[in-house]
Short mmCIF file of C-alpha atoms in Angstrom, two decimals:
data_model
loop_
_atom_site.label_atom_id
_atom_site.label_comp_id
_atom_site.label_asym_id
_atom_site.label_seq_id
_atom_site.Cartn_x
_atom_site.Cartn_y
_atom_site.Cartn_z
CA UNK A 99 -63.51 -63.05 -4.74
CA UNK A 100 -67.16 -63.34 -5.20
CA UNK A 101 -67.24 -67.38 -6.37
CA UNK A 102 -64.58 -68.05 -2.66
CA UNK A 103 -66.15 -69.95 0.17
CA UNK A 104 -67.18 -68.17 2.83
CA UNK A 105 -64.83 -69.75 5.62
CA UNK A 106 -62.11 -68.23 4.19
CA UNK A 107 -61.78 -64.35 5.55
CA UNK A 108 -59.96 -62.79 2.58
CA UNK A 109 -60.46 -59.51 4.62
CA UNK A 110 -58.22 -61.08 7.72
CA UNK A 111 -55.42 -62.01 5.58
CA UNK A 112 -55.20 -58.82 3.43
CA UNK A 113 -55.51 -56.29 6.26
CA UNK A 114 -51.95 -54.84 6.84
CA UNK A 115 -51.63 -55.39 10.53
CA UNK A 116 -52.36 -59.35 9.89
CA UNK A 117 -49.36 -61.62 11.82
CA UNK A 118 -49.50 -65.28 11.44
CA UNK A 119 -48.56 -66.01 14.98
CA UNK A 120 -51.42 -64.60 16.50
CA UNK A 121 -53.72 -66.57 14.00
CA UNK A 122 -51.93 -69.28 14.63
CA UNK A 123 -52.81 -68.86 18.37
CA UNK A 124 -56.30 -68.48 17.56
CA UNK A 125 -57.06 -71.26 15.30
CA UNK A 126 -55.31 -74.35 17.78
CA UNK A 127 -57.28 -72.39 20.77
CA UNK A 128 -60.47 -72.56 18.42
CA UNK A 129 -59.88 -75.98 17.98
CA UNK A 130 -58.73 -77.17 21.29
CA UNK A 131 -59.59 -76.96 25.19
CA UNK A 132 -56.30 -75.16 26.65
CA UNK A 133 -56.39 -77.77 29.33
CA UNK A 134 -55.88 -80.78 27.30
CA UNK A 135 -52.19 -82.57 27.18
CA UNK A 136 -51.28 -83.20 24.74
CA UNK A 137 -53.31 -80.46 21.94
CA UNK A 138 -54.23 -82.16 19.10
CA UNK A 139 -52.71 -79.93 15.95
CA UNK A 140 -53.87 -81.93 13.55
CA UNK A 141 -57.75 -80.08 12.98
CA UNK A 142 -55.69 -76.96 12.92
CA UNK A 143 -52.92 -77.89 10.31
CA UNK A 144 -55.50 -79.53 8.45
CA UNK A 145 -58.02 -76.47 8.00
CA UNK A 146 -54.84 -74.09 7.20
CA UNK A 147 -53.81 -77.00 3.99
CA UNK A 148 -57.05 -76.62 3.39
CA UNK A 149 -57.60 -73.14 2.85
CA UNK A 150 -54.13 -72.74 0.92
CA UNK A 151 -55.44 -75.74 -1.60
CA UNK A 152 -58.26 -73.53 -2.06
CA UNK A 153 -56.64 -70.51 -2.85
CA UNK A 154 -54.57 -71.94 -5.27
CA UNK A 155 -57.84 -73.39 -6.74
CA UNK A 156 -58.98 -70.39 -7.34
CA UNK A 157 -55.79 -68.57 -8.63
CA UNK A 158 -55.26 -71.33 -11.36
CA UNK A 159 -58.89 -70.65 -12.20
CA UNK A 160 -58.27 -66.82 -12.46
CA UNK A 161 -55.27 -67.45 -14.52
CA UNK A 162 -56.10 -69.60 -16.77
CA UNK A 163 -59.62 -67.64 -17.93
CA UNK A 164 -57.84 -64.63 -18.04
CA UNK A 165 -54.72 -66.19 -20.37
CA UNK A 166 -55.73 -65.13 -23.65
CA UNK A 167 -56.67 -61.72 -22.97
CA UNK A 168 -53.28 -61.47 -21.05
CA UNK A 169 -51.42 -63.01 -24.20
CA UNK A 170 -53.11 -60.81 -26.32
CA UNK A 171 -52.29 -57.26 -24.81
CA UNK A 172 -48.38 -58.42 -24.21
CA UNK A 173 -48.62 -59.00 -27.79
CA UNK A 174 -49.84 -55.90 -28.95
CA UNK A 175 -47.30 -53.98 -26.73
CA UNK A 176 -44.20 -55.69 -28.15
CA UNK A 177 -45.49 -54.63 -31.88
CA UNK A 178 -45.75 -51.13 -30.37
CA UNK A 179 -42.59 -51.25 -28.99
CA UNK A 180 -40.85 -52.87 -32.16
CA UNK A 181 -42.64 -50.28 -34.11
CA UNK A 182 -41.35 -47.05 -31.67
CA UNK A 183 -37.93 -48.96 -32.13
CA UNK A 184 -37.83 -48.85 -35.63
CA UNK A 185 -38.85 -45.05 -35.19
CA UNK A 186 -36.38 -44.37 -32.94
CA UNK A 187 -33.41 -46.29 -34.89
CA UNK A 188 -34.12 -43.82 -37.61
CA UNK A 189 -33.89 -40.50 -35.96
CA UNK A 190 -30.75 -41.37 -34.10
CA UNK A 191 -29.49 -42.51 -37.31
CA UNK A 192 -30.08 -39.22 -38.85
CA UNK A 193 -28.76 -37.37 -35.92
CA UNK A 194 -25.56 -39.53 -36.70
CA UNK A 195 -25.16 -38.22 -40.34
CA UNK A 196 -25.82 -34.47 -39.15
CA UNK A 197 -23.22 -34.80 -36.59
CA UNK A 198 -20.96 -36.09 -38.66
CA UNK A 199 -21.52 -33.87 -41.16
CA UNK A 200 -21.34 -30.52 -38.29
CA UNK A 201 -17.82 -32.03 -37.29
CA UNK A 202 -16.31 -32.22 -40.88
CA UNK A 203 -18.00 -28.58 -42.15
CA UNK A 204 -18.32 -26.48 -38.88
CA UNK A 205 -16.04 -27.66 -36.28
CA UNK A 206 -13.14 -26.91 -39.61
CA UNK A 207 -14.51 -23.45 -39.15
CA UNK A 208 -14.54 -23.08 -35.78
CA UNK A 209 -10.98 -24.10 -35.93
CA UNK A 210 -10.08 -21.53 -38.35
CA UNK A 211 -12.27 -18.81 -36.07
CA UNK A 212 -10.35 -19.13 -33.28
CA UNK A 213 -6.91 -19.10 -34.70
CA UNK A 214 -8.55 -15.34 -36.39
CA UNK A 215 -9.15 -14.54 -33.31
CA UNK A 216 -5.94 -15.35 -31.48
CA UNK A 217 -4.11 -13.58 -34.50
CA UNK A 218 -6.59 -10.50 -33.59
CA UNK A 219 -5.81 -10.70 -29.89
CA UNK A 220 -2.23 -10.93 -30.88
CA UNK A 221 -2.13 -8.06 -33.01
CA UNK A 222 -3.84 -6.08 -30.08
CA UNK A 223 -1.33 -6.47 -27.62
CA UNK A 224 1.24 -5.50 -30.34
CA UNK A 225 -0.82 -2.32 -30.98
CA UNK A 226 -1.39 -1.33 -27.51
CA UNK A 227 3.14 -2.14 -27.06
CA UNK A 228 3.48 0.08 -29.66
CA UNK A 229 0.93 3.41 -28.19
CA UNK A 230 2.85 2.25 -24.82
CA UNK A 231 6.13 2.62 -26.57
CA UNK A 232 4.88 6.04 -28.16
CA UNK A 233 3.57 7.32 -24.65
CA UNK A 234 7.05 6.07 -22.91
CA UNK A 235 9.15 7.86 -25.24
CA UNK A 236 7.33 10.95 -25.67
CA UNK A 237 8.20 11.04 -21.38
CA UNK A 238 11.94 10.27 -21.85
CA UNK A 239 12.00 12.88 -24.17
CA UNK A 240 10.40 15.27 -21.97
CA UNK A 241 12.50 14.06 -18.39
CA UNK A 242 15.73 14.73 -20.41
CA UNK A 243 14.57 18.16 -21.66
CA UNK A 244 13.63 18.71 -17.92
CA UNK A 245 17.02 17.27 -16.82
CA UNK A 246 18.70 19.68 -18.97
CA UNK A 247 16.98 22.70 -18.21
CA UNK A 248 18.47 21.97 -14.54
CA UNK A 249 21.90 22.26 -15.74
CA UNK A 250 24.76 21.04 -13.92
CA UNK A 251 25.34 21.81 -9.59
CA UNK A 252 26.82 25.12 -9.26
CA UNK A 253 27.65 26.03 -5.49
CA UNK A 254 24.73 28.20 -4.40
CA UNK A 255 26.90 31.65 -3.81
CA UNK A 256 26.61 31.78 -7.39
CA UNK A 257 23.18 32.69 -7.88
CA UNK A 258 22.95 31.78 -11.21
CA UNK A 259 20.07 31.64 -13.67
CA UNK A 260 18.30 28.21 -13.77
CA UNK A 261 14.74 26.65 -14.37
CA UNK A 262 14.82 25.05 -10.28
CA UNK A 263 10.57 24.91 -11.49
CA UNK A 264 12.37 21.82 -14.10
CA UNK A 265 13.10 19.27 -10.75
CA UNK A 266 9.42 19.53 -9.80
CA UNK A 267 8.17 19.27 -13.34
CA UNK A 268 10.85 16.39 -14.18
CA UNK A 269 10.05 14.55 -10.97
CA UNK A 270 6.55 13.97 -11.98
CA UNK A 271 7.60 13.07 -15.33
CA UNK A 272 9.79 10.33 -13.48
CA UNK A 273 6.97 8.95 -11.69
CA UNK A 274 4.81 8.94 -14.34
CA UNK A 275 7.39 6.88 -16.21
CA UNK A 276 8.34 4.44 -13.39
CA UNK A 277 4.75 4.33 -12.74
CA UNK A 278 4.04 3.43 -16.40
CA UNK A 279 7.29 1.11 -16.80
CA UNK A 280 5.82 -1.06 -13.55
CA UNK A 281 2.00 -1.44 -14.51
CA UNK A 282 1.39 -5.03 -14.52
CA UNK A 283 -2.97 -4.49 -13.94
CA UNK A 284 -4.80 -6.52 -16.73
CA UNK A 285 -6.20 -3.68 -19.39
CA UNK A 286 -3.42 -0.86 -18.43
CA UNK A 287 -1.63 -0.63 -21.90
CA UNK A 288 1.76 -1.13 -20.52
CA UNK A 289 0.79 -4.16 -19.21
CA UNK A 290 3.30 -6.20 -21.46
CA UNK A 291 5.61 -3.22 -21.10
CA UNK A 292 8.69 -5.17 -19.80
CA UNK A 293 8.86 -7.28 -22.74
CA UNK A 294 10.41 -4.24 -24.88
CA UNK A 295 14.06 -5.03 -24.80
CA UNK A 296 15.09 -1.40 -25.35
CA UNK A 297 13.45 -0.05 -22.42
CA UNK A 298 15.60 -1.70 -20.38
CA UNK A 299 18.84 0.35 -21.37
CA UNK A 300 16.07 3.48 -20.61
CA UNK A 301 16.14 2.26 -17.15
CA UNK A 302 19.70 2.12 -16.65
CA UNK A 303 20.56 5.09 -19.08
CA UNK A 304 18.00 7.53 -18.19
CA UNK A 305 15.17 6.75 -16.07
CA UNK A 306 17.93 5.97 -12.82
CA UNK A 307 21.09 8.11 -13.54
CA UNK A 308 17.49 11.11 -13.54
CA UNK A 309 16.84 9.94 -10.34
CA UNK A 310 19.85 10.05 -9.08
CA UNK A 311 20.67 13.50 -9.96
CA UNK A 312 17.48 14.92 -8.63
CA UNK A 313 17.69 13.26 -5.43
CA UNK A 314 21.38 14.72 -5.49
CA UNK A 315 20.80 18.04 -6.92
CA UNK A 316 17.65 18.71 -4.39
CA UNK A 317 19.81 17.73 -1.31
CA UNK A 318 22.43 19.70 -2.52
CA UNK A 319 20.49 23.08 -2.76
CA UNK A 320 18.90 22.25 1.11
CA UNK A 321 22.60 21.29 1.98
CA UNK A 322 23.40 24.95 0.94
CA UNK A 323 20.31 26.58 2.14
CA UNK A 324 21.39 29.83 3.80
CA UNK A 325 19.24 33.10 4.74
CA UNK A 326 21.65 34.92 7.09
CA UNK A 327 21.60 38.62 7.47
CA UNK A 328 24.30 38.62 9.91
CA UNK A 329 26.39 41.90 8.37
CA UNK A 330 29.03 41.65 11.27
CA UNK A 331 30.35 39.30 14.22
CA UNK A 332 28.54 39.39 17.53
CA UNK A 333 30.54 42.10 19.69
CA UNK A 334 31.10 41.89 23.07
CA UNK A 335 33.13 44.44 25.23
CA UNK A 336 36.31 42.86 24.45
CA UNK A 337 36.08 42.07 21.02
CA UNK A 338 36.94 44.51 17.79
CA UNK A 339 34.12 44.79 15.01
CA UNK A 340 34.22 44.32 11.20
CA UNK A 341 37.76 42.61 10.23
CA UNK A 342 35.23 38.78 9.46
CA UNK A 343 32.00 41.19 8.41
CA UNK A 344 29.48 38.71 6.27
CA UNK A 345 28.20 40.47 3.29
CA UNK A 346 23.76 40.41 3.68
CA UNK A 347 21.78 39.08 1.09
CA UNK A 348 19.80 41.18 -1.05
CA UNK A 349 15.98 40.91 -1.19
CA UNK A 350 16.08 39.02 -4.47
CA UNK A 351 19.05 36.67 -3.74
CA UNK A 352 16.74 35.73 -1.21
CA UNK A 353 13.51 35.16 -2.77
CA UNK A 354 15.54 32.67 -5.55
CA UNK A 355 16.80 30.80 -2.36
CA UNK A 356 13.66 30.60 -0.95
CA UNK A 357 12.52 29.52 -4.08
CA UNK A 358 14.86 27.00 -5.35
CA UNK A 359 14.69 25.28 -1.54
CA UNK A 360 10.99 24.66 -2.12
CA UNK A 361 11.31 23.46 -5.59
CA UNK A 362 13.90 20.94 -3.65
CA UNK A 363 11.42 19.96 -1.28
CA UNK A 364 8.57 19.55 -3.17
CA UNK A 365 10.69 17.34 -5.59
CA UNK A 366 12.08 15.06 -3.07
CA UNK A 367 8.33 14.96 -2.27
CA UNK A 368 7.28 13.07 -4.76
CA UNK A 369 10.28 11.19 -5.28
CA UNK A 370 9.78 9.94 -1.91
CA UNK A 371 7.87 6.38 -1.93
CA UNK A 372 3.93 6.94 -1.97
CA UNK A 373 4.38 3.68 0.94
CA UNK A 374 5.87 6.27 2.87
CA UNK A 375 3.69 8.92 2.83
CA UNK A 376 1.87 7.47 5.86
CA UNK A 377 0.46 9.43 8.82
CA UNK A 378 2.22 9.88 11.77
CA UNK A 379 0.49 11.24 14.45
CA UNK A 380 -2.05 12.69 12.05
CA UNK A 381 0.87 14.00 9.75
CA UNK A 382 1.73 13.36 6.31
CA UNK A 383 5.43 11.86 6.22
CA UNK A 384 7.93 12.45 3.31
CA UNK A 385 10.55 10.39 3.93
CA UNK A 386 13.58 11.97 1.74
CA UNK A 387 12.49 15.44 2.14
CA UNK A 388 12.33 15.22 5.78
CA UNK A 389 15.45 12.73 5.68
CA UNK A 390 17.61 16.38 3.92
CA UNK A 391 16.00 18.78 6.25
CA UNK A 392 17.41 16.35 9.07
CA UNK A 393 20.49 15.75 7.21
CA UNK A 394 20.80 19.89 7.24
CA UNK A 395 19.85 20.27 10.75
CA UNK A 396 22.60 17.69 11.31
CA UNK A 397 25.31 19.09 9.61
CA UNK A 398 24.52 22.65 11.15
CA UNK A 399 24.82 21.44 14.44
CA UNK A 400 27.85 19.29 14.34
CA UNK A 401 29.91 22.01 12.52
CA UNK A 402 28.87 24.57 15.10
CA UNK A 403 30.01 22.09 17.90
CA UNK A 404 33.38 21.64 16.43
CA UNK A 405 33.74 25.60 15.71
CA UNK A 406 32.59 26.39 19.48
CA UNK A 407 35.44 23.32 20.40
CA UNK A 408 37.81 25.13 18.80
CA UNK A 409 37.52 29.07 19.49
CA UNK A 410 37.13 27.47 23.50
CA UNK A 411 40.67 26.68 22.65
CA UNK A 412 41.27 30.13 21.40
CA UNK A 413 39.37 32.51 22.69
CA UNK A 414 40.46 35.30 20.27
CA UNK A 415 38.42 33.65 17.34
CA UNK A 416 35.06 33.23 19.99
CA UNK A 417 33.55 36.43 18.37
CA UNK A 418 33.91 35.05 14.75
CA UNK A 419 32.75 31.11 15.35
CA UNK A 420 29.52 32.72 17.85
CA UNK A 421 28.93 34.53 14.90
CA UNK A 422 28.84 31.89 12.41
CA UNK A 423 26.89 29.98 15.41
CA UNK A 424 24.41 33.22 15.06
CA UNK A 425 24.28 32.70 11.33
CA UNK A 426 23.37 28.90 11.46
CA UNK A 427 20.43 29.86 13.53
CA UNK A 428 18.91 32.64 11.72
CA UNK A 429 19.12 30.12 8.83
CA UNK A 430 17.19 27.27 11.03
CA UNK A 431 14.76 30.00 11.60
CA UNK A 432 14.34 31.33 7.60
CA UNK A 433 14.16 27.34 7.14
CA UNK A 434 11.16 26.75 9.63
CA UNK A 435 9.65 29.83 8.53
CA UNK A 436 9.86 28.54 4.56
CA UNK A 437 8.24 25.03 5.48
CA UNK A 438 5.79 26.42 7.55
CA UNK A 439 4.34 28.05 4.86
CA UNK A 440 5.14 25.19 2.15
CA UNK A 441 2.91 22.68 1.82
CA UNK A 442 3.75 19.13 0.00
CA UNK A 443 2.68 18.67 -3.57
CA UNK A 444 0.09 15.78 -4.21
CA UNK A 445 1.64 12.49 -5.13
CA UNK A 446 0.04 11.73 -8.47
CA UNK A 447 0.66 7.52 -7.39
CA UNK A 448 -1.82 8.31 -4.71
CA UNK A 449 -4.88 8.81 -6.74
CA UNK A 450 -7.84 10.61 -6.64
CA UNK A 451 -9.36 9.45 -3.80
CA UNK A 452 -6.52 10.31 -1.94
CA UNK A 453 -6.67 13.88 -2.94
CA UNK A 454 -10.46 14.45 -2.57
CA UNK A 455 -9.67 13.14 1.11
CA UNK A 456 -6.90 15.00 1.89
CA UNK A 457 -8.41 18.16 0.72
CA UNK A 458 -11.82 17.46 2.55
CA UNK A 459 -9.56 17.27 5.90
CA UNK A 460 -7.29 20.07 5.40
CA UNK A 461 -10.33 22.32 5.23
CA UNK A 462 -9.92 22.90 9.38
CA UNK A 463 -6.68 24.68 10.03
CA UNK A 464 -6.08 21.61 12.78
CA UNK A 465 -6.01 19.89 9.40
CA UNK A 466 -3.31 21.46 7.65
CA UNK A 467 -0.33 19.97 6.98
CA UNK A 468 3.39 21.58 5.89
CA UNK A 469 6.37 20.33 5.11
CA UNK A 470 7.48 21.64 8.63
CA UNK A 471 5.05 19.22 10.82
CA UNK A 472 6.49 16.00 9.77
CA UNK A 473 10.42 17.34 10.57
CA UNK A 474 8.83 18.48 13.88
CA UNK A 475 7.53 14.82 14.56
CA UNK A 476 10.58 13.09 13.06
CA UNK A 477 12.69 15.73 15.79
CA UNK A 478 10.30 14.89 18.63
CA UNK A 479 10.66 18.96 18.72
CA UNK A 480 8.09 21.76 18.92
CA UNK A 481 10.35 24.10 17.54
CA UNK A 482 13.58 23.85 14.88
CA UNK A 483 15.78 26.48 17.06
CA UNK A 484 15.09 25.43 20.35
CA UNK A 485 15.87 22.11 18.78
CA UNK A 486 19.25 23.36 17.62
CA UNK A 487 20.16 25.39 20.88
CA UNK A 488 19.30 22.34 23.23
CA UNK A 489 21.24 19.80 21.19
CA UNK A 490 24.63 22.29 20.55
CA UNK A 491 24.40 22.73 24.55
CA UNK A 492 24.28 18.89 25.48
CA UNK A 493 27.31 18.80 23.16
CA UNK A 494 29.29 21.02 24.42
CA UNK A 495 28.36 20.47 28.15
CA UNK A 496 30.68 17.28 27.82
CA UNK A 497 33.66 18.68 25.70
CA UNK A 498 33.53 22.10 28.04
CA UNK A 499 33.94 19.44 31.28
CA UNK A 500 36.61 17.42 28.96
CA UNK A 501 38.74 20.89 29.28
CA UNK A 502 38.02 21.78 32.86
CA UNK A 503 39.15 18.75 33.71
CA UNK A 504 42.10 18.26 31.56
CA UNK A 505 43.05 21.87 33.45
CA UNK A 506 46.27 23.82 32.28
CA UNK A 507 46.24 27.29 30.24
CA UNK A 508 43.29 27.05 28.31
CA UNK A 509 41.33 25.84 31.67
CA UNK A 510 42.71 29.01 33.20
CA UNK A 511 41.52 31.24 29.91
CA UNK A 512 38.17 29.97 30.42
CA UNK A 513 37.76 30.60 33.94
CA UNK A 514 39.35 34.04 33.33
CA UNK A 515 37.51 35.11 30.33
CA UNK A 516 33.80 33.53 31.96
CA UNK A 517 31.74 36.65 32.16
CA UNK A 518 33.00 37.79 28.45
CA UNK A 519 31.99 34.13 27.17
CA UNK A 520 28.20 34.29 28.88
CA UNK A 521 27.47 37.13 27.43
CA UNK A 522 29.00 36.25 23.98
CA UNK A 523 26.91 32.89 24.23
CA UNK A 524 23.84 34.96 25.80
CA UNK A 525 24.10 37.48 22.91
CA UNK A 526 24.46 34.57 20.26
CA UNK A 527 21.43 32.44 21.21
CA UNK A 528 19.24 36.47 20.87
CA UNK A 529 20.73 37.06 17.47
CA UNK A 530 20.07 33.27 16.35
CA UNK A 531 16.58 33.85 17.32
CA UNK A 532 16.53 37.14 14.91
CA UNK A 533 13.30 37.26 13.04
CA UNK A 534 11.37 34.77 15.28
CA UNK A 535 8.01 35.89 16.61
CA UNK A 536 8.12 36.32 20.14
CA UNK A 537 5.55 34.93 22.18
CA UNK A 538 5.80 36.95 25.45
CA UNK A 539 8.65 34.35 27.03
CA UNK A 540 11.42 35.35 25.17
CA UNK A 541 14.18 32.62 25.05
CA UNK A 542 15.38 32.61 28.42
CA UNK A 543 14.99 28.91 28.57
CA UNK A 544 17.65 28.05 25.41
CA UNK A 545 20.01 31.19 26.73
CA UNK A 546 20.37 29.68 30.52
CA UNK A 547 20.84 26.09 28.53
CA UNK A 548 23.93 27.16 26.50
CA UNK A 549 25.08 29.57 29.12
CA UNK A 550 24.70 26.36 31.58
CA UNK A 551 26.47 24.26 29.31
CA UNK A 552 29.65 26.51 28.80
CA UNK A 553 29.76 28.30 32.16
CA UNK A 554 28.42 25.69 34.41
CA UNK A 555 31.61 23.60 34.49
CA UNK A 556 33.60 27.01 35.34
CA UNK A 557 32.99 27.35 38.96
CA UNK A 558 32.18 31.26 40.17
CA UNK A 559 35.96 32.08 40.76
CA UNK A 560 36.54 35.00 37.55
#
């Protein structure tokens, strides 16, 4: 740069905001008057050859000084490079060899490891089968110990001796089974469970035909649920006592009922789905228990609407069938009284957390929940007797009209024999309620409902 000519402005041209039309601009003004016509562009073009010849004057000079140390350095870079080459060729070369040699010695091993260790895996799963196997067993063995210490359904009059504790202790052992027989969670040791053929005839031999005959055997003893202590018809000042007397229980008779009803209870309880046990209205719901106690409730009512039918066909055999009405109702009562004071077992499907919640809630008594509450919601009722009162009177409102208005004889006998059959029916709802607390209102409401229902179609002529 030193050895340039001065005209030539190396600065100008290596500056980076150098354009060439601008300089271009320049150099024909420099060398021109703007007014002349035409501009002479020779002086310019020339100077611009000029300085280019120059510059490449002094590159070729540059170059061709500076060729031998140029030719030397390139060459003493390729002999490094040939010599790192070389270098190079040989380690990859041995790397080669040792991974050849890793895939014939170690990866055989590896192999060999892994098919270990899917024989130890396999052998695993066989061992945990078989302590599944051991564990189901040992709880068939136990369910049809249970199962037999029920014994066979006997009609409840019998009273006799029988383990009722066995459905609640054999309906645990059938969850825990179906429980077991269904776990499908990764690390549960029935997880391959199904795959043992001979649990299958279980199932259908044992583990269904149980649950059948608990379901069966609790529904039958809440079917047959009866507390009466009804020693003689309801009398009225026509009627004649003690021909249809019903012998009273005794004091134990009725603490086995009692008993053996809330052994039912509690097992349909936990056979009931754990899905179900969902809250309704803040109350636990059991669907097959409550399903029986409806079933019972049912069953009371429609046979005391066809008896009533009947004896207002007959009036001699009203006494007997009010009754047996009477009866049905002290047994509602005993019934609401037993689930009031019963509540429902813990579902062991429900887990812990379940049962550290539900006993952290039913420490408040607005907390606590029987077996009684969820019938109540399932009833839309406040109370089991009113419930059966209200419901026998809408039935009968429409078959007492039916007769009315059919008229004839047994029209006539009813209109007759009115004042004998409101006080039968008034005297019938008061015994039903036998053994309820009373609250300071009596049960005027549910005795002008069935005294309505019966008399109200059968005008005031006597």
């Amino acid at each position: 740069m030193n050895e340039a000519p001065s005209y030539i402005d190396y600065e100008a041209f290596l500056a980076p905001e150098f354009q060439a039309v601008p300089f271009a601009n320049n150099l024909v003004l420099s060398t021109n008057n703007a007014s002349d016509t035409p501009l002479d562009l020779s002086t310019p073009l020339s100077r611009v050859l000029f300085d280019v010849q120059e510059i490449d004057t002094h590159i070729e000079r540059l170059t061709t000084a500076s060729a031998i140390p140029l030719l030397t350095h390139t060459l003493s870079n390729a002999d490094v490079s040939a010599r790192v080459l070389a270098n190079v060729e040989s380690h990859v070369a041995r790397l080669n060899d040792g991974h050849d040699r890793l895939n014939s010695e170690i990866s055989q091993r590896w192999r060999t490891a892994n098919e270990v260790c899917q024989v130890a895996k396999s052998l695993c799963a066989a061992v945990q089968i078989c302590r599944s196997t051991a564990r189901c067993l040992t709880l068939c063995r136990q369910l049809e110990v249970q199962i037999a210490e029920i014994g066979t359904s006997k009609p409840a009059t019998a009273m006799r001796r029988e383990d009722h504790r066995s459905m609640v202790r054999a309906s645990g052992t059938l969850l825990s089974l179906q429980h077991f027989l269904s776990t499908s969670e990764l690390g549960q040791q029935s997880h391959d469970f199904g795959r043992v053929v001979a649990f299958q005839s279980l199932q259908a031999g044992l583990i269904r035909p149980s649950e059948t005959l608990l379901r069966s055997r609790a529904q039958q003893i809440i079917r047959e649920f009866s507390l009466s202590t009804l020693g003689h018809p309801i009398a009225s000042s026509t009627s004649s006592v003690g021909s249809n007397a019903m012998v009273p229980s005794t004091y134990a008779q009725i603490t086995e009922t009692k008993a053996r009803t809330t052994s039912a209870l509690q097992s349909l309880c936990l056979l009931s789905s754990p899905l179900a046990d969902a809250a309704v209205g803040g109350v636990a719901v059991h669907d097959l228990a409550t399903a029986a106690l409806a079933a019972y409730l049912q069953t009371s009512l429609t046979s005391s609407v066809a008896a009533i039918s009947r004896a207002l066909t007959a009036l001699p055999s009203l006494d007997r069938t009010l009754a047996e009405v009477a009866a049905r109702c002290q047994n509602i009562v005993a019934l609401e009284s037993l689930l009031g004071n019963t509540r429902p077992p813990h579902h062991p499907l429900l887990g812990k957390a379940y049962a550290s919640e539900l006993e952290s809630e039913t420490r408040s008594a607005a907390s606590v929940t029987t077996l009684l509450q969820p019938l109540l919601v399932a009833l839309d009722t406040a109370s089991l007797p009113s419930h059966f009162w209200r419901s026998l009177a809408s039935a009968l409102s429409a078959r007492v009209h039916e007769i009315v208005a059919k008229g004839g004889t047994q029209a006539r006998m009813l209109r007759a024999g009115r004042e004998r059959l409101r006080d039968g029916v008034r005297a019938c709802v008061i015994q039903g309620f036998q053994g309820v607390e009373d609250t300071g209102r009596g049960w005027d409401r549910e005795i002008a409902v069935m005294v309505g229902a019966v008399t109200g179609h059968l005008g005031t002529d006597g």
